[in-house]
XYZ file of C-alpha atoms in Angstrom:
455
model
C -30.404 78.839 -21.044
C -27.815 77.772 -23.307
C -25.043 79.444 -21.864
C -25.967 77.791 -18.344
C -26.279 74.937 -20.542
C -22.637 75.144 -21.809
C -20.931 76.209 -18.270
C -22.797 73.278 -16.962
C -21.446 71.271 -19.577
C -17.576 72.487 -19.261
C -18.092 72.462 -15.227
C -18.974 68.356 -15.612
C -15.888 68.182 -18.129
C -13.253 69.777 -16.324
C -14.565 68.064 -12.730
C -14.393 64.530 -14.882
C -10.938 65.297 -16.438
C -9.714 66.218 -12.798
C -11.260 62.995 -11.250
C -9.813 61.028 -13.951
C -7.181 62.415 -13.621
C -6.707 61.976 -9.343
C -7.641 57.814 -10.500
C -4.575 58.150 -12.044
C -2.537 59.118 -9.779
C -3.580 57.275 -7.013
C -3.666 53.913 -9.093
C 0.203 54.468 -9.379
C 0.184 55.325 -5.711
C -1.429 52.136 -5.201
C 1.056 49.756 -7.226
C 3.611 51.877 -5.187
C 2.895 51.754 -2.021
C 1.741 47.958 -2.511
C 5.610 47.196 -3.763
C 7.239 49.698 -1.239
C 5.443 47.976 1.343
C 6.558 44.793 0.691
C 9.726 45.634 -0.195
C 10.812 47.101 3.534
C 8.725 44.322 4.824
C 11.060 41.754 3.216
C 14.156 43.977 4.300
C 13.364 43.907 7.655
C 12.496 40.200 7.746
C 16.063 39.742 6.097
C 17.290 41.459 9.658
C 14.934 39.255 11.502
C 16.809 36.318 9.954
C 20.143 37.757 10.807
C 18.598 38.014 14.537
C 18.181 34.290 14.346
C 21.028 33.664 13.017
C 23.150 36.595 15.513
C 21.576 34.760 18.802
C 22.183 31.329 17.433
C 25.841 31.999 16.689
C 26.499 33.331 20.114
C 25.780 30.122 21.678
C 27.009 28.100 18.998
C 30.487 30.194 19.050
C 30.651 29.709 22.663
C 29.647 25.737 22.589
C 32.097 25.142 20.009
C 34.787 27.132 22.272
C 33.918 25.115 25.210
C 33.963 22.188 23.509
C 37.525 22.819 21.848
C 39.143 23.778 25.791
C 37.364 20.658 26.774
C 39.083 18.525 24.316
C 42.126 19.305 25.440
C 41.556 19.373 28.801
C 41.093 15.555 28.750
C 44.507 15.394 27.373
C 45.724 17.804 30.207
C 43.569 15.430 32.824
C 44.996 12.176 31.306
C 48.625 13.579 31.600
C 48.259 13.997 35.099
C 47.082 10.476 35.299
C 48.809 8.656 33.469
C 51.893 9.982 32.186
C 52.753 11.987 35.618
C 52.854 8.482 37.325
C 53.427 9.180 40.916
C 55.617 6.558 43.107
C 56.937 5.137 39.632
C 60.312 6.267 39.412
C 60.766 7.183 43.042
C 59.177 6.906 46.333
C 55.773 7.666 46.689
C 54.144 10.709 48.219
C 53.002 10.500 51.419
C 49.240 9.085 51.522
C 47.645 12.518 52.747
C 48.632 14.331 49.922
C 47.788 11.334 47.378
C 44.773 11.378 48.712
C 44.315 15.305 48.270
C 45.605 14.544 44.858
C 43.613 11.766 43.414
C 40.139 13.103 44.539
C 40.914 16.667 43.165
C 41.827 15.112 39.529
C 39.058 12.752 40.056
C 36.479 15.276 40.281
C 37.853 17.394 37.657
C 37.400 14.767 35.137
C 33.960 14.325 36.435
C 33.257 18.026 35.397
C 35.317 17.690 32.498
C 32.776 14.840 30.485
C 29.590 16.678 32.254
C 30.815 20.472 30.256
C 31.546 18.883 27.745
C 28.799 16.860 26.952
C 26.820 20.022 27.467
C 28.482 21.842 25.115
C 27.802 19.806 22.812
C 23.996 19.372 23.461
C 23.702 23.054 23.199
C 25.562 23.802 20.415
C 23.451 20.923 18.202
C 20.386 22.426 19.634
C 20.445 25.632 19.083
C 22.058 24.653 15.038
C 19.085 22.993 14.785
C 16.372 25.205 16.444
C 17.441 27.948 14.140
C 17.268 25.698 11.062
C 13.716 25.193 11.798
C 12.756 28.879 12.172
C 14.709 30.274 9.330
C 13.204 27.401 7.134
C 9.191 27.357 8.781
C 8.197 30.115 10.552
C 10.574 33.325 9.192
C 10.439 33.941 5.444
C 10.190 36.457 3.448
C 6.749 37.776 2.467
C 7.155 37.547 -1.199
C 3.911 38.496 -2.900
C 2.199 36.244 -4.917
C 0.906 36.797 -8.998
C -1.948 37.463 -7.749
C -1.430 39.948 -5.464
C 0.640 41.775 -7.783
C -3.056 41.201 -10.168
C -4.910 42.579 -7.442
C -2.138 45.519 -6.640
C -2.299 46.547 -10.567
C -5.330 48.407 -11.872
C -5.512 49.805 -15.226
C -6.870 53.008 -16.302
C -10.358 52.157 -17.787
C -11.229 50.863 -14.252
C -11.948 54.689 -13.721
C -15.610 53.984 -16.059
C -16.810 51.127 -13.384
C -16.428 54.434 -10.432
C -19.492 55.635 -8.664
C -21.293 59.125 -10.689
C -20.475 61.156 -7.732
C -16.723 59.907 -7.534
C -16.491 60.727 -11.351
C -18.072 64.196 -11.787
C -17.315 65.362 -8.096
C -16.433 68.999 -7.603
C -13.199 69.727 -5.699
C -13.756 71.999 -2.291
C -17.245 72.421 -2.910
C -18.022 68.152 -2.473
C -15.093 67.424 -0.599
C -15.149 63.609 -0.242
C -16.349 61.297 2.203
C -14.241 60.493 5.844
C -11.879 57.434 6.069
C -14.611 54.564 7.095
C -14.459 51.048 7.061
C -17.669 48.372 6.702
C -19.098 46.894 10.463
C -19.771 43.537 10.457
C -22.416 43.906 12.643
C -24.212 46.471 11.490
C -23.768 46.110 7.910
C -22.634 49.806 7.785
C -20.128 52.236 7.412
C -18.541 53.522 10.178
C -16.142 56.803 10.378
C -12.581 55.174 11.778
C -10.778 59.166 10.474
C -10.732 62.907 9.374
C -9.159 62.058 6.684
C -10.914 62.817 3.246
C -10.178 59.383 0.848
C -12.038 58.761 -2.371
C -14.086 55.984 -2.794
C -11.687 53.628 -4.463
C -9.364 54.310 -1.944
C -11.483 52.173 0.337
C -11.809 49.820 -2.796
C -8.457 49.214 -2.800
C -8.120 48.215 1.398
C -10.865 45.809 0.986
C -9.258 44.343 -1.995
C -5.736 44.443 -1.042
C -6.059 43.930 2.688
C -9.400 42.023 3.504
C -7.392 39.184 4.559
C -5.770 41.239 7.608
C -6.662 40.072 10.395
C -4.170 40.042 13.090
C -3.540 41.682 16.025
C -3.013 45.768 16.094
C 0.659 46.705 17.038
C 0.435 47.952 20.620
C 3.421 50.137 22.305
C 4.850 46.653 24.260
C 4.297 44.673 21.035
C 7.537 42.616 19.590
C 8.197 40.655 16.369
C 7.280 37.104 16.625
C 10.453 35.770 15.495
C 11.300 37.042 19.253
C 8.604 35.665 20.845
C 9.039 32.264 19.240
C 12.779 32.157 19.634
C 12.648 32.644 22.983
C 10.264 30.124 23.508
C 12.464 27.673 21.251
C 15.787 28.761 23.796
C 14.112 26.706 26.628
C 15.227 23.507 25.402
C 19.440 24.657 25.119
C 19.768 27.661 27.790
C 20.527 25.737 30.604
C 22.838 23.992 28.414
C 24.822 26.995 27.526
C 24.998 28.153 30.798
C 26.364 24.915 32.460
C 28.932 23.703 30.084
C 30.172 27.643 31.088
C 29.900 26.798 34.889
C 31.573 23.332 34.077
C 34.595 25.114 32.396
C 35.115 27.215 35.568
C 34.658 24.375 38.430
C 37.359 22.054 35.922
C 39.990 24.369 36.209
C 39.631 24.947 39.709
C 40.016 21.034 40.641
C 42.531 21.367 37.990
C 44.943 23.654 39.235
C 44.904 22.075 42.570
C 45.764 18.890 41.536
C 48.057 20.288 39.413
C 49.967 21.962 41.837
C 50.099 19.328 43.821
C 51.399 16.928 41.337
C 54.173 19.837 41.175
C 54.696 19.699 44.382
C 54.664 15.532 44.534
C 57.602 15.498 41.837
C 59.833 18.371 43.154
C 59.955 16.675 46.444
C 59.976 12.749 45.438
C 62.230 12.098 42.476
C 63.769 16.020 41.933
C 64.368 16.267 45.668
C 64.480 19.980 45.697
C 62.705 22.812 47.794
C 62.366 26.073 46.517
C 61.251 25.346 43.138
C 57.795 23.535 44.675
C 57.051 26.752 46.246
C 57.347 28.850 43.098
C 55.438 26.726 40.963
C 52.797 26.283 43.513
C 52.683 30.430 44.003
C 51.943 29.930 40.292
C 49.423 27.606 40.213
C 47.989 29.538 43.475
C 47.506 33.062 41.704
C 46.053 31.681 38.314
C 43.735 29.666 40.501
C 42.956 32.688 42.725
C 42.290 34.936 39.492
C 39.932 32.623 37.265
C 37.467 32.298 40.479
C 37.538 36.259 41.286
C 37.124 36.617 37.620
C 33.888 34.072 36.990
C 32.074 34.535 40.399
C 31.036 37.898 40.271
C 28.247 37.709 42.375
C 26.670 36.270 46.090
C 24.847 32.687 45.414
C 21.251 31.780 45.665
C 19.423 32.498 48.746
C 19.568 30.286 51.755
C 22.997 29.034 50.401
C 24.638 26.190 52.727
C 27.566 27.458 52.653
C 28.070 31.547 53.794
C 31.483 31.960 53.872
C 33.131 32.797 50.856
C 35.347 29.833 50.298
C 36.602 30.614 46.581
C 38.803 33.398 48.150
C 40.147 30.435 50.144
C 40.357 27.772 48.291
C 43.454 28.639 45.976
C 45.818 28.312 48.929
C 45.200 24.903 49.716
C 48.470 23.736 47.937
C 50.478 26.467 49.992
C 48.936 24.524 52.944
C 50.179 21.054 51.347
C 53.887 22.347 50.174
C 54.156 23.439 53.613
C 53.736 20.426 54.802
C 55.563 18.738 52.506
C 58.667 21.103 53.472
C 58.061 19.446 56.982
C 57.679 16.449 55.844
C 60.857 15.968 53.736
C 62.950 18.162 55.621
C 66.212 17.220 57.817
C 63.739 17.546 61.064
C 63.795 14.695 62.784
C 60.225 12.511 62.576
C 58.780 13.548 66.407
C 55.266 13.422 67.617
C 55.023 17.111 67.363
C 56.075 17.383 63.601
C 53.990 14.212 62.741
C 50.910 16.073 64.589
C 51.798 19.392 62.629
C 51.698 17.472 59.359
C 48.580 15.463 59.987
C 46.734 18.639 61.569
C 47.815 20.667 57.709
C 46.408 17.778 56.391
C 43.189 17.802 57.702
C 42.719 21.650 56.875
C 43.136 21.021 53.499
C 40.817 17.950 53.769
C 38.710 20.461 55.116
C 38.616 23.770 52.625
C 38.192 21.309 49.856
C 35.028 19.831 51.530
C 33.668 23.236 52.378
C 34.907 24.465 48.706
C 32.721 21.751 47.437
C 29.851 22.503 49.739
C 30.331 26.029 48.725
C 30.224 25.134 44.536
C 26.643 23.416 44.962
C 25.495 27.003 46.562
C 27.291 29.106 43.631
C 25.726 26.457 40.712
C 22.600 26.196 42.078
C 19.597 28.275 39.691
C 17.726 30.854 41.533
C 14.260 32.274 40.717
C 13.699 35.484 40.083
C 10.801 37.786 41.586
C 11.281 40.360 38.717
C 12.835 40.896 35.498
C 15.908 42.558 35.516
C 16.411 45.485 33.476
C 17.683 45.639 30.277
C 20.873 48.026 29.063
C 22.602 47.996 25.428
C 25.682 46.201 25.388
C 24.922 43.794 28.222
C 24.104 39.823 29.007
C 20.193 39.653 30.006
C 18.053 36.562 30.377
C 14.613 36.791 30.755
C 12.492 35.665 34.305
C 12.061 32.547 33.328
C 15.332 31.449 33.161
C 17.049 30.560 36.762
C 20.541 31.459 35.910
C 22.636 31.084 38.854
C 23.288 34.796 40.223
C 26.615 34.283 41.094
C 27.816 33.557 37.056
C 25.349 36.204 36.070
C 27.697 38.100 34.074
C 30.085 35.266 33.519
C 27.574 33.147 31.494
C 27.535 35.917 28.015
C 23.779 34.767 27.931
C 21.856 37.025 25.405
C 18.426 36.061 25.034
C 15.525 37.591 22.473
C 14.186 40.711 23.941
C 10.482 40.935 24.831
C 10.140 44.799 23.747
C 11.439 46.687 20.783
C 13.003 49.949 22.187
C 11.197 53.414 21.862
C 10.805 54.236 18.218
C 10.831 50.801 16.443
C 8.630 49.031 14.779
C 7.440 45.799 13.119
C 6.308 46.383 9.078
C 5.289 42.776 9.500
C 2.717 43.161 12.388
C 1.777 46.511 10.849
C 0.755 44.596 7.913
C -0.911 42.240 9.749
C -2.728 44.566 11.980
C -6.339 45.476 10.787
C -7.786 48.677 9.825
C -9.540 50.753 12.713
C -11.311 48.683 15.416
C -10.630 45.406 14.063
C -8.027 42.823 15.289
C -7.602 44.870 18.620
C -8.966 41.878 20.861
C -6.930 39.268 18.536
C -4.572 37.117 20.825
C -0.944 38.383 20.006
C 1.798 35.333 19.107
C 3.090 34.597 22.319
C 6.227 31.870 22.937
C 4.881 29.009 23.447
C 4.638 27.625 27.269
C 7.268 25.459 28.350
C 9.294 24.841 31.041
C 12.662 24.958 30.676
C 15.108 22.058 30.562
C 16.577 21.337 33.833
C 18.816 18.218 32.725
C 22.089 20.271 32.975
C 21.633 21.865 36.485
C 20.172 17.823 37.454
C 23.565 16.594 36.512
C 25.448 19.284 37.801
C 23.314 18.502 41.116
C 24.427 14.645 41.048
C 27.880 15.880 40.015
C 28.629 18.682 43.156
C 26.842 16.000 45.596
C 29.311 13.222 44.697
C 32.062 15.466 45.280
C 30.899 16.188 48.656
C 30.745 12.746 49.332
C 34.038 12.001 47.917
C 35.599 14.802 50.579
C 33.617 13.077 53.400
């Protein structure tokens, strides 16, 4: 009796000195994991800052660009006004090609304050969209004292553990299944195979019976995304106009340009061959910036089919060869007058359909589906109309609405409930807004009074 006694006796000893000794252990597990948690929690939300800050510099960079080329674009604009006088130190140019010339500077200076003001809109917007969410809504979850209280447990905690957790015999009482408490039912239910101690369960209802968000699904993304998406409604269209703006500038640019070339070689230089050169200039730079921009067919149901932009470059080869005509050593007959007036009113008439033709390329188009995405390339999500023709000319980048195959978020994982719970919880979702239209609403009121102007 007394030596079953005394194996007894050392059999309760050494299973207490090995349970004690497993408390141990996973106490400093705890504390471990708790701080290695939070740790790569608070690294990764330190990227998700840089996100904010990477998609907000992109359209601030690009604002700040546009806004530089439109500053001195007005100077380029005003020279042709006002310093490159025409009729001021010579004779005037005849009225067909004054007229070609004023309407084409006109309208580029119309452009030129609607880009620019754009520019700016967006580049203030976004500055201060970013502000918000780096200062509100994406910190860094720093624990507080008393999680780090709660985290900590010392090792006389082991005397306020269960008899059976204390004096339990490894293999032969192999403990209990992962479970977790139902609220309903008011019992334990099995959520695992896995075999946890007691105050391993202790320590999730301790440390994490606050979690209560949604559970990480496969098509699950951060919620910085989500909400900075939502927040890009109010500057997108911005962005992508004031780009637009930059592109339909030039092209009323050039044009008068070259014809303002043209205009002084003839009138006070009294020259030929040097208005054709720099009009083959003006002509290929023209030609190059529109193949380069419009990359793709406009919106459906466009007004305008034909694809004017390929002809639309040569309407100053049309005017300097009138001009020629016109200031040549033929003498002023019916036929050459006719000739003249009939160059005249083809150019009249590629810059009205070019104009025509720039309300079909600007115009946004909705989408039926959303467009894939591939590394390295602009994407904008469905709900954003871009215009499909500047598709790839706009450098839009927008938050992504999936993480690719293999990432995570520690942040949602911490949020996310253990077993069943928090599967039903409504995942953080941008908010539902439509998106600012101002820029395309100008740009409307801008293209249509440059089709009048033509008419």
């Amino acid at each position: 009796m007394e030596e079953i006694t005394a194996a007894a006796a050392a059999l309760s000893s050494a299973a207490f000195d090995y349970n004690r000794a497993n408390y141990i252990f996973d106490a400093r597990m705890r504390w471990g994991r708790f701080n290695t948690g939070y740790s790569m929690a608070m690294a990764q939300t330190s990227q998700y800052r840089e996100d904010i800050s990477d998609l907000t510099e992109l359209t601030v960079t690009k604002a700040d660009t546009y806004h530089t080329v439109g500053t001195i674009c007005f100077f380029l604009n005003f020279e042709l006004i006002v310093d490159g006088s025409l009729g001021v130190h010579g004779p005037a140019p005849p009225g067909w090609l004054m007229g070609l010339y004023w309407t084409n500077v006109c309208i580029a200076i119309m452009f030129l304050v609607a880009f620019t003001w754009m520019a700016m809109h967006s580049g203030a917007r976004a500055s201060a969209g970013a502000a918000q969410m780096r200062t509100h809504s994406v910190r860094l979850p720093i624990p507080t004292p008393r999680m780090l209280d709660m985290a900590r447990v010392t090792a006389n905690s082991f005397e306020k553990q269960r008899a059976q957790d204390g004096f339990r015999i490894p293999f032969a009482m192999p403990a209990g299944k992962e479970s977790e408490l139902d609220e309903e039912s008011g019992k334990r239910v099995t959520i695992s195979d896995r075999r946890m101690p007691i105050w391993y369960h202790d320590e999730v209802e301790e440390l994490r019976k606050d979690e209560g968000g949604p559970a990480p699904s496969p098509t699950s993304v951060p919620e910085h995304f989500e909400l900075y998406r939502g927040l890009s409604e109010e500057w997108w269209c911005y962005d992508v106009y004031s780009r637009i703006g930059i592109l339909v500038w030039f092209s009323y640019w050039l044009t008068s340009a070259s014809l303002y070339s043209m205009c002084h070689i003839f009138t006070e230089l009294r020259v030929l061959w040097p208005a054709w050169t720099v009009t083959a200039c003006f002509v290929t730079a023209h030609w190059g910036i529109l193949r380069l921009d419009i990359t793709s067919k406009p919106r459906e149901g466009s007004m305008m089919c034909l694809p004017i932009e390929k002809i639309v470059p040569f309407v100053p080869v049309l005017a300097v060869f009138g001009m020629s005509i016109e200031y040549s050593i033929l003498d002023p007959t019916p036929f050459w007058q006719g000739l003249i007036y009939t160059v005249s009113w083809i150019c009249y008439g590629i810059q009205l359909a070019w104009a025509i033709r720039v309300y079909d390329l600007v115009a946004p188009q909705l989408r039926s589906k959303e467009s894939p995405e591939h590394a390295g390339d602009a994407w904008s999500p469905i709900e954003w109309p871009v215009p499909p023709a500047f598709q790839q000319a706009v450098y839009l980048v927008s938050a992504p609405k999936y993480l690719e195959l293999g990432q995570t978020c520690l942040s949602q994982e911490m949020k996310a409930a253990k077993g069943q719970k928090g599967k039903t919880a409504p995942e953080k979702k941008a908010r539902e807004c439509r998106s600012s239209m101002l820029p395309w609403k100008l740009f409307r009121g801008a293209c249509i009074t440059a089709i009048s102007m033509w008419v």
